[in-house]
Short mmCIF file of C-alpha atoms in Angstrom, two decimals:
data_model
loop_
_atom_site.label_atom_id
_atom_site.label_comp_id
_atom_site.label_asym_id
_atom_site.label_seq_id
_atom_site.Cartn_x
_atom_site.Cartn_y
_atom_site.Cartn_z
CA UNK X 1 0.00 0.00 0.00
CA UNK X 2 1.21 3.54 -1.13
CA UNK X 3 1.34 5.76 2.08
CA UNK X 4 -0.25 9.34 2.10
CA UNK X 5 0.45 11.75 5.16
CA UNK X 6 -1.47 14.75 4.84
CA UNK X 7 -0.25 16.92 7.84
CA UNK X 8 -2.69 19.92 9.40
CA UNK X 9 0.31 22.46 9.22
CA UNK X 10 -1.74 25.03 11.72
CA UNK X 11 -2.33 22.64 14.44
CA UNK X 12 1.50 21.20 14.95
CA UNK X 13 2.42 24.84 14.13
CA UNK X 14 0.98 25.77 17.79
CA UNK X 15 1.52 22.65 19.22
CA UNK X 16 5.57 22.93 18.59
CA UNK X 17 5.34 27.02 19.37
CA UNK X 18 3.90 26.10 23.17
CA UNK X 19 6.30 22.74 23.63
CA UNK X 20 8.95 25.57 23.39
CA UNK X 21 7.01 27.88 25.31
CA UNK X 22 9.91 27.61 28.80
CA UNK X 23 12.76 27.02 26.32
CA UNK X 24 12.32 28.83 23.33
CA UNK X 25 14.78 28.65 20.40
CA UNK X 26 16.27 32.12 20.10
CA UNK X 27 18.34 33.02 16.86
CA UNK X 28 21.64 34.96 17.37
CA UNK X 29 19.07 37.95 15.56
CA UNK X 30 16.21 37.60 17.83
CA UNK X 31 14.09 35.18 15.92
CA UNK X 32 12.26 33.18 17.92
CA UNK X 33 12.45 29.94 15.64
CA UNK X 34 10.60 27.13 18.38
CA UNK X 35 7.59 26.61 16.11
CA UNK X 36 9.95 26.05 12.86
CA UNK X 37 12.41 23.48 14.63
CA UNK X 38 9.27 22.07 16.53
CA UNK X 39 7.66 21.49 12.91
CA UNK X 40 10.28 20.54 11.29
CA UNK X 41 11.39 17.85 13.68
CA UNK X 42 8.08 16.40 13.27
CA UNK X 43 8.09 16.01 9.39
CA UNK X 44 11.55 14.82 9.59
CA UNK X 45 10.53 12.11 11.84
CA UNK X 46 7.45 11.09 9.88
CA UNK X 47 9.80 10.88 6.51
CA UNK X 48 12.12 8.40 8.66
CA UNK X 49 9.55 6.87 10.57
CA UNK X 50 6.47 6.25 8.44
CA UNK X 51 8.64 6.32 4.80
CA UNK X 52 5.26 8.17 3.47
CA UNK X 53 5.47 7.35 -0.40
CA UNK X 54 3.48 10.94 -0.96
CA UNK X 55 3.19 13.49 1.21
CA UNK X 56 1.28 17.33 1.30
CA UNK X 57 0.62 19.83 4.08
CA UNK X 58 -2.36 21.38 4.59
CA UNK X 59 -2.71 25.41 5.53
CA UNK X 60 -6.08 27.58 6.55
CA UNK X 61 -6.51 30.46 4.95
CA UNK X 62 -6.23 33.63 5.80
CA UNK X 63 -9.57 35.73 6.52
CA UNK X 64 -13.13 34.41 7.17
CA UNK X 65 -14.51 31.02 6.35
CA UNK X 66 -18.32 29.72 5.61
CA UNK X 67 -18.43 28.77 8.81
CA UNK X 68 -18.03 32.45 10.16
CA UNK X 69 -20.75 33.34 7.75
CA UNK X 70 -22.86 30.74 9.40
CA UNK X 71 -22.27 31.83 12.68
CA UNK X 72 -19.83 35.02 12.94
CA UNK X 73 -18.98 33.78 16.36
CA UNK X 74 -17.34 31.03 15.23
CA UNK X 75 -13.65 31.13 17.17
CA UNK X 76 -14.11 35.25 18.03
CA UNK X 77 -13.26 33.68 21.45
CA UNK X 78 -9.73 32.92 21.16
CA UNK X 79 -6.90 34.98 21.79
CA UNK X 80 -4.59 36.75 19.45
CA UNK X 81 -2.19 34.81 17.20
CA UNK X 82 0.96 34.73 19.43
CA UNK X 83 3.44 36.98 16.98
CA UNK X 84 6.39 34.52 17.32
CA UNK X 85 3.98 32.50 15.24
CA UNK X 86 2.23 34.98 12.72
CA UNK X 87 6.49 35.52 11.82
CA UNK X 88 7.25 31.39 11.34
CA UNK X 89 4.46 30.51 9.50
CA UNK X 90 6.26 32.01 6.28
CA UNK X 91 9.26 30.10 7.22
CA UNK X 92 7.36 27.27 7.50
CA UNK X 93 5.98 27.57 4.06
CA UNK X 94 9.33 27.98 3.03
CA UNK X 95 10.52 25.12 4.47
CA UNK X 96 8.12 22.96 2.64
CA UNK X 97 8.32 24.64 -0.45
CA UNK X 98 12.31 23.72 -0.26
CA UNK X 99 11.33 20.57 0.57
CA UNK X 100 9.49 20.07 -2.49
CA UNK X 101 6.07 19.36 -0.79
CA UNK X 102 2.78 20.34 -1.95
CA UNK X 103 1.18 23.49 0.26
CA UNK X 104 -2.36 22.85 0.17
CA UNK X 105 -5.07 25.85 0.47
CA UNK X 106 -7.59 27.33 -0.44
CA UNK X 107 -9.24 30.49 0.35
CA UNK X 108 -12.59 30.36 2.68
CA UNK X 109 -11.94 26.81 3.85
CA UNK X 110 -9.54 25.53 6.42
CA UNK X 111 -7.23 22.65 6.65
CA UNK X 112 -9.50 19.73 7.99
CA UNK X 113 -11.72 20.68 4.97
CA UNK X 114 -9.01 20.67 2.58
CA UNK X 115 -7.80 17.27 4.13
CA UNK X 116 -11.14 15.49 4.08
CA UNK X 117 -11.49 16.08 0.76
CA UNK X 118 -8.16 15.13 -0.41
CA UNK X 119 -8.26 11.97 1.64
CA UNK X 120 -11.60 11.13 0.43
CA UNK X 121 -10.99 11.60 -3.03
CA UNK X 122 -7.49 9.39 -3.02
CA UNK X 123 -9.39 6.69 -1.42
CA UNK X 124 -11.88 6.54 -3.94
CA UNK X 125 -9.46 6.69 -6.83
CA UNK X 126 -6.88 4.61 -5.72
CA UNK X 127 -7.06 1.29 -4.32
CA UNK X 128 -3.57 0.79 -3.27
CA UNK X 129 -3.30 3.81 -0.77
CA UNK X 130 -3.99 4.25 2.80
CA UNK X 131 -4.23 7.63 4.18
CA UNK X 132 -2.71 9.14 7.35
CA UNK X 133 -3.88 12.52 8.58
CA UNK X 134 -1.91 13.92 10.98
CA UNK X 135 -3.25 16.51 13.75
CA UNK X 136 -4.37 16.67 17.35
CA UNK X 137 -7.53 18.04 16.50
CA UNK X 138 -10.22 15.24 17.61
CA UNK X 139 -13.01 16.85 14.66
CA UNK X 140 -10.82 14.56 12.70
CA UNK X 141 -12.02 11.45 14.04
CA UNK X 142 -15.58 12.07 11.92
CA UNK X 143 -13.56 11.50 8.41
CA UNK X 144 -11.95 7.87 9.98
CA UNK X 145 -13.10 4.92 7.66
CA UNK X 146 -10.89 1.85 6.51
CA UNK X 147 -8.14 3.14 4.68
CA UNK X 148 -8.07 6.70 6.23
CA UNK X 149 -6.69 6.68 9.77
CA UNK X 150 -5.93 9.84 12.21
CA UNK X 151 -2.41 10.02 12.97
CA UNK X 152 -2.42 11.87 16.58
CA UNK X 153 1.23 12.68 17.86
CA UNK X 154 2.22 12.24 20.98
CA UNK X 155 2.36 14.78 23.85
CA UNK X 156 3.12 14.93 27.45
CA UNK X 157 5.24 11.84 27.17
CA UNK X 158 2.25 10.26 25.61
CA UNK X 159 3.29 8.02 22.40
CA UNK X 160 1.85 8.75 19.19
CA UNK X 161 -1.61 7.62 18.22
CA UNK X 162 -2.82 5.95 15.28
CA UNK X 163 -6.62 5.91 15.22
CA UNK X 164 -8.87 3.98 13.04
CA UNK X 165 -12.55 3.34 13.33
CA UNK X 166 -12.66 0.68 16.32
CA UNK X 167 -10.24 3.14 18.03
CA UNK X 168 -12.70 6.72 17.29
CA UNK X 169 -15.67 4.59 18.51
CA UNK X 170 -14.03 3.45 21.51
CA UNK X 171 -13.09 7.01 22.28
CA UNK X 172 -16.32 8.33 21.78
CA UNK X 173 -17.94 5.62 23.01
CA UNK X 174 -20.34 5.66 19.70
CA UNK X 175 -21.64 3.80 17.34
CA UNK X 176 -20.25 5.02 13.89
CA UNK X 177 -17.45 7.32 13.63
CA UNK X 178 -20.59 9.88 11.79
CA UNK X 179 -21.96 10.14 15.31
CA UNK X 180 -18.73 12.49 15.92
CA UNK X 181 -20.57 15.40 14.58
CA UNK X 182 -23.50 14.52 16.48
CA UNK X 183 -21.65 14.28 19.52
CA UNK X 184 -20.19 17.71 19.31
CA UNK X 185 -23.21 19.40 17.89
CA UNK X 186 -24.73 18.62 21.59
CA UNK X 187 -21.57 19.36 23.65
CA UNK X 188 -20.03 21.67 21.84
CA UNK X 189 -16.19 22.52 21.29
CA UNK X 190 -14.90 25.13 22.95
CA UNK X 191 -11.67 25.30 21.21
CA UNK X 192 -13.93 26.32 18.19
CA UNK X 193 -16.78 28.48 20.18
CA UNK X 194 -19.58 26.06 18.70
CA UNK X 195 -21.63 26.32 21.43
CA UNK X 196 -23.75 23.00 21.57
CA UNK X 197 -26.71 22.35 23.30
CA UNK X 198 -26.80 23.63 27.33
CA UNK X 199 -25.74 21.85 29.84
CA UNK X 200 -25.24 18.72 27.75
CA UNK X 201 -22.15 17.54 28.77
CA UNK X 202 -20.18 14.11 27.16
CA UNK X 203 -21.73 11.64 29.01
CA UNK X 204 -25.67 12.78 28.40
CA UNK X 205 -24.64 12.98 24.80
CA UNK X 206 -23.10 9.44 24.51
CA UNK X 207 -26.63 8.30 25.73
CA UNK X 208 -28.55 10.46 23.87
CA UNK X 209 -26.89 9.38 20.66
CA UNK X 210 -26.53 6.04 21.24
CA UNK X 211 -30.68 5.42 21.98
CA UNK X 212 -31.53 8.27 18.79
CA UNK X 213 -28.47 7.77 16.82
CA UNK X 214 -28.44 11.40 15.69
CA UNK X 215 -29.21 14.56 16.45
CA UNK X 216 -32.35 15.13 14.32
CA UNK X 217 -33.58 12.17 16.15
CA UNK X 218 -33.02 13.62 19.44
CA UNK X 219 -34.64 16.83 18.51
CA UNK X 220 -37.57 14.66 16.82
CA UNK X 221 -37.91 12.91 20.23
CA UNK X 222 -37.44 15.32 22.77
CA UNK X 223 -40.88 14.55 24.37
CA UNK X 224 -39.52 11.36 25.83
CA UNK X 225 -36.89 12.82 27.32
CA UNK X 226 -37.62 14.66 31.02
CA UNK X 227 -36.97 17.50 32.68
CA UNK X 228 -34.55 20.61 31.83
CA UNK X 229 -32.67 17.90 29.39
CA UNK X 230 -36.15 18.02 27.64
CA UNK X 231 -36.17 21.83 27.72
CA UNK X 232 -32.80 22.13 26.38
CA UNK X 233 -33.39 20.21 23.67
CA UNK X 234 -36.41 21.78 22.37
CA UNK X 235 -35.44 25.18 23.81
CA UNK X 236 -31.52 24.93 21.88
CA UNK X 237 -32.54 22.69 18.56
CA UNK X 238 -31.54 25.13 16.57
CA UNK X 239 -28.24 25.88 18.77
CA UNK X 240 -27.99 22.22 18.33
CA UNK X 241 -28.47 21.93 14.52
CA UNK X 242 -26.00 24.45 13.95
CA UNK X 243 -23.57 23.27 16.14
CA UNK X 244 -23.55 20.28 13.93
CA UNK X 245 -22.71 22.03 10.95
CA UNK X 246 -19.90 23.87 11.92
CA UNK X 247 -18.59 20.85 13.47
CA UNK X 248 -18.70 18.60 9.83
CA UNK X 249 -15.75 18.55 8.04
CA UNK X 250 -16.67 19.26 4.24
CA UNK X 251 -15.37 16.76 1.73
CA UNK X 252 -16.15 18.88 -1.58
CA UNK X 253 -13.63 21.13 -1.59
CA UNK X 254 -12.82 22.57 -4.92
CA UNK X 255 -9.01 22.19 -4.29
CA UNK X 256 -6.91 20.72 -6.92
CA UNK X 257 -4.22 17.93 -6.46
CA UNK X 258 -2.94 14.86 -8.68
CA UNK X 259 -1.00 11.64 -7.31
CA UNK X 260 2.40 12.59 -8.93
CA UNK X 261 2.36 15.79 -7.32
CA UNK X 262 2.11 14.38 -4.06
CA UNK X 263 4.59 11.55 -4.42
CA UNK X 264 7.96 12.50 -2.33
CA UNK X 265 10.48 13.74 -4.09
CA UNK X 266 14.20 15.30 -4.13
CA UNK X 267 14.27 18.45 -1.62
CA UNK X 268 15.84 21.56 -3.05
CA UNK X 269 19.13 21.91 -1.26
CA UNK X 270 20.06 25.41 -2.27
CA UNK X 271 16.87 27.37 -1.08
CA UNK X 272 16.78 24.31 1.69
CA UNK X 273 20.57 25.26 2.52
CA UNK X 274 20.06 29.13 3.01
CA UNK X 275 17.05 28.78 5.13
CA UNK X 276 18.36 26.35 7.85
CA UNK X 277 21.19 28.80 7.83
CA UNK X 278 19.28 31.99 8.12
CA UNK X 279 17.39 29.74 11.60
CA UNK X 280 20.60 28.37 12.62
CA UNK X 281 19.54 24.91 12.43
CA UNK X 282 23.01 23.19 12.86
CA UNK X 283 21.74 20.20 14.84
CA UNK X 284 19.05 19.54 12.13
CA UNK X 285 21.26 20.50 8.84
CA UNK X 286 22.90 17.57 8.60
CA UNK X 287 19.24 15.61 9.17
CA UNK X 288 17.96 17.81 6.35
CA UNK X 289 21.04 17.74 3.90
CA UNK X 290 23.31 15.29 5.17
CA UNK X 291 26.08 17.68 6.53
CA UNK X 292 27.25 20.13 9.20
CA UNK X 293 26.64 23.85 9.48
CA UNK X 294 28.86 26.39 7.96
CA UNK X 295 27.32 28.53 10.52
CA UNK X 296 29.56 27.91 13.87
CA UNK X 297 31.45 24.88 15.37
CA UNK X 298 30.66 23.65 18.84
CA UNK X 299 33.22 21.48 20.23
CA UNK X 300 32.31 18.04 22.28
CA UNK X 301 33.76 17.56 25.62
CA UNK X 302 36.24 15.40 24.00
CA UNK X 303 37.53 18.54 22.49
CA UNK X 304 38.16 20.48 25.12
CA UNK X 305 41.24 21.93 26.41
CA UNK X 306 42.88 20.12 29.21
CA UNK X 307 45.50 21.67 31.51
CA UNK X 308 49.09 20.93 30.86
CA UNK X 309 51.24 18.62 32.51
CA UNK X 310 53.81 19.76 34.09
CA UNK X 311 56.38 17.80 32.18
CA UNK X 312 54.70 20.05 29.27
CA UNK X 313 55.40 23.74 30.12
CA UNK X 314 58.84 25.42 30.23
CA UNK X 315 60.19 25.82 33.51
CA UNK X 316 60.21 29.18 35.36
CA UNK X 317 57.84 30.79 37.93
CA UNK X 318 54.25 29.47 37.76
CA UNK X 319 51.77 32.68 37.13
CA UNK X 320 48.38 33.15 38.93
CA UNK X 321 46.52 31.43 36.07
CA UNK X 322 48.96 27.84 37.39
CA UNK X 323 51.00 28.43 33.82
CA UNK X 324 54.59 28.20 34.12
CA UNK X 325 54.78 31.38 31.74
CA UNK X 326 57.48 33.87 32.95
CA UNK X 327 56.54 36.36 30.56
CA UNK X 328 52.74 37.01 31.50
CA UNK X 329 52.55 38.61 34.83
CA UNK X 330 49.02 40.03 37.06
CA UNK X 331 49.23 43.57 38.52
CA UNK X 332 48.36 43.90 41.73
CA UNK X 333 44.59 45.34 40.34
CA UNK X 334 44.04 42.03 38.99
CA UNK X 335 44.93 43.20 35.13
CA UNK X 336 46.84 41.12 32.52
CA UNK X 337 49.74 41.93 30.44
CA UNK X 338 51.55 40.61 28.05
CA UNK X 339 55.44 41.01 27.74
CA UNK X 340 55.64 38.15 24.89
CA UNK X 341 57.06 40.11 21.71
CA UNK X 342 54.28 39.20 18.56
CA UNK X 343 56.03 39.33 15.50
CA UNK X 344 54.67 41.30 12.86
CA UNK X 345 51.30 41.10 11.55
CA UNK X 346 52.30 41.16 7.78
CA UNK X 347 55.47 38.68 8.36
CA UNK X 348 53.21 36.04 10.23
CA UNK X 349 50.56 35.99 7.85
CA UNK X 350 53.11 35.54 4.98
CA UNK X 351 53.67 31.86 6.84
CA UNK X 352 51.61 28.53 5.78
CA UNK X 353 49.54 26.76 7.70
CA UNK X 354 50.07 28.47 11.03
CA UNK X 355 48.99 26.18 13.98
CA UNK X 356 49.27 26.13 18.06
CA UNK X 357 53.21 25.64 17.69
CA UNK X 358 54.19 28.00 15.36
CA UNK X 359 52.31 31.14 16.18
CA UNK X 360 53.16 32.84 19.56
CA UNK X 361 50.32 32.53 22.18
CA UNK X 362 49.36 33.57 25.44
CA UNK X 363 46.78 30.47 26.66
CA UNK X 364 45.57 30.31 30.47
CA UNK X 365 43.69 27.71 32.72
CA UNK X 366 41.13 29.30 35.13
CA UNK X 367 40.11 26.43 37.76
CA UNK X 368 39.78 27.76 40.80
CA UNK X 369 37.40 30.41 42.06
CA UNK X 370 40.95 32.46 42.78
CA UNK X 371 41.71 33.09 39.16
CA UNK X 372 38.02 32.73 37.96
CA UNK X 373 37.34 36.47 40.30
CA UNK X 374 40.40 37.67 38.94
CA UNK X 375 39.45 36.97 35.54
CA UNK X 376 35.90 38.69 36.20
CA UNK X 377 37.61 42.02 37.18
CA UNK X 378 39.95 42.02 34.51
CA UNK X 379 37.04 41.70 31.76
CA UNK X 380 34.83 44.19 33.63
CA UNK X 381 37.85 46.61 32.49
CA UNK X 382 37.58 45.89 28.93
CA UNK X 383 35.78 47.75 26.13
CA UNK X 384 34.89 44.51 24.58
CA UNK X 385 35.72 40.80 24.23
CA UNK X 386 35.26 37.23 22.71
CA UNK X 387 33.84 34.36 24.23
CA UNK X 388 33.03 30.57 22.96
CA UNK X 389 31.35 28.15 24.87
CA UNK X 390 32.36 24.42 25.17
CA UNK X 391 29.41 22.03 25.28
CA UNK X 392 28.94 18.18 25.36
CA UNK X 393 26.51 18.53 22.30
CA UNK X 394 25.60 20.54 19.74
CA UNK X 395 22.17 20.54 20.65
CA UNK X 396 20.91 23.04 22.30
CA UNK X 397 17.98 21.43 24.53
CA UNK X 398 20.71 18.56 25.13
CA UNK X 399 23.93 20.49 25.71
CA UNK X 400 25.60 20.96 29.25
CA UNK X 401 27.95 23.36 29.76
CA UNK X 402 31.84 21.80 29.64
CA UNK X 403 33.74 25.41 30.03
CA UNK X 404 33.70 29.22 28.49
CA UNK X 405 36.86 30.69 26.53
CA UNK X 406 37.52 34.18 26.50
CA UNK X 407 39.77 36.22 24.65
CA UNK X 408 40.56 40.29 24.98
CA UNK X 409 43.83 40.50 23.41
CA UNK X 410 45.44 39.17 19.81
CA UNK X 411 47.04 35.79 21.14
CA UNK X 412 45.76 35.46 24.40
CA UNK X 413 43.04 33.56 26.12
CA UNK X 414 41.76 32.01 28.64
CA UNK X 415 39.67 29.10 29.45
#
């Protein structure tokens, strides 16, 4: 069976922006780029995971729907797009666009729409694919049927989620996966503002839809029911009714498509190389395009500088930084200076491959809190200096901190 994943791009947009929420990804610009890496790490892992044979993602568009026409409340509840994420959806796009996968929208319908129509319309076409649609968003469970599945990922530590009809039916605890609709067109869904029937919470509705089956039939039969559930239901039909239609997911969406389109394909590494650059993806470069970063080097703790043996330095009076280098001396205001003559500029350039031993250097261990508060004082006096951090990865959300270098004068450091 050929594989489709059609991914709601909106929905694991937000979900990767708030996973980052305590930790966000910070570019050395400013760019908060959480809901990118967040994103991208998820397609990367369904491409090595799932091996989709064709692929698309799905956007909303921008402005209102039919569904706000229907009910012009529909979402006015929810707060303001977060701006870090109004700035990476274009990014995002990008992304996929390097990637060479299909961006599918439309204007006036959003992504589930788009989705359940392109799943539908595969399945009905094709016989040899099965179709994966991959969101959090539990409307989805209404479009389930044998060779369309919901692909939920995981949260919380909670694994990922495949759900096919048993599984939606189970969850609901419904009949038919069609009773979804039903089911929220008496409860509701807040996350949407459909406001459902009053006081009709999950566990009224299960039994309301599982003796009616829908909810016409409940509202045809609301004078066997008792009580204020009676009154709701003939009071809030309409509520009801209306409810259900902004909850169904419509599966005649005049978007356009064709199988070879959607088949995956060779990624664009030149517009794929300068984006990861411009976000500073070096941990996922050489997942996207099989090598490292130009963009910075982070060493391992492998790497890092050890303090000299003794049988390694020249002898003569040890310094304050524990360097047996007669030549550097501290002042008595905790300031460093340099006697070592530095040959000239010009003539040391002129020299190949200049390395550790043949360039005159200045290098200093600080391991003690001693020379660590001397250090501080001295670079409190400068107008400016260089620092590199020494990590264990170069991952950012795995990283410890091995040691810092810092330099303030050609030739001299410390670590």
């Amino acid at each position: 069976m050929k594989k489709l994943f059609l991914l709601d791009a909106m929905a694991l947009i937000y979900r990767a922006h708030f996973a980052f929420s305590k930790t966000p990804r910070i570019t050395s610009s400013g760019l908060n780029t959480s809901a990118v890496f967040g994103f991208t790490n998820t397609l990367l892992e369904i491409i090595t995971k799932e091996k989709p044979t064709h692929l698309a993602v799905a956007f909303d568009s921008h402005g209102p729907t039919f569904r706000h026409v229907e009910y012009p409340l529909y979402k006015a509840h929810r707060d303001a797009q977060p701006e870090d994420i109004t700035v990476a959806i274009p990014y995002v796009k990008k992304l996929v666009e390097a990637m060479n996968i299909p961006l599918l929208i439309l204007q006036g319908f959003e992504a589930d729409d788009i989705i359940g129509t392109v799943a539908k319309q595969v399945v009905r076409q094709y016989d040899d694919f099965e179709v994966f649609m991959m969101t959090p968003d539990k409307d989805y469970g209404q479009l389930v049927e044998d060779r369309i599945k919901m692909y939920k990922p995981g949260s919380f530590g909670k694994p990922t989620e495949i759900l096919g009809v048993k599984e939606i039916c189970e969850k609901w605890d419904i009949a038919n996966v069609d009773q979804v609709i039903d089911m929220l067109g008496l409860i509701g869904d807040t996350a949407d503002n459909i406001p459902g029937v009053p006081n009709v919470g999950e566990k009224t509705a299960q039994k309301l839809v599982a003796e009616y089956g829908s909810i016409e039939n409940i509202i045809a039969n609301a004078g066997n029911l008792k009580g204020k559930l009676q009154e709701n239901i003939i009071n809030f039909a309409e509520q009801g009714l209306l409810s259900k239609k902004l909850a169904t997911i419509h599966c005649e969406v005049p978007v356009t498509w064709n199988e070879i389109d959607l088949r995956v394909s060779e990624i664009n590494r030149d517009e794929l190389t300068k984006l990861v650059d411009e976000l500073e993806f070096r941990t996922l470069r050489k997942r996207l395009l099989g090598e490292e970063s130009n963009s910075g080097n982070s060493e391992t703790a492998s790497q890092v500088v050890q303090k000299p043996k003794q049988s390694q330095v020249n002898s003569g009076q040890m310094d304050l930084f524990g360097n047996n280098e007669p030549t550097n001396t501290v002042n008595i205001n905790g300031e460093f200076s340099s006697d070592e003559e530095i040959s000239d500029e010009n003539q040391i350039s002129s020299k190949p491959k200049l390395n550790i031993h043949s360039k005159a250097h200045n290098y200093h261990l600080v391991d003690n809190e001693q020379l660590i508060n001397a250090l501080i004082i001295h670079l409190n006096k400068q107008d400016s200096i260089c620092f590199d951090t020494e990590t264990t990865s170069v991952d950012a959300f795995e990283a410890e901190l091995v040691g810092i270098s810092f330099a303030y004068f050609e030739n001299e450091a410390f670590y």
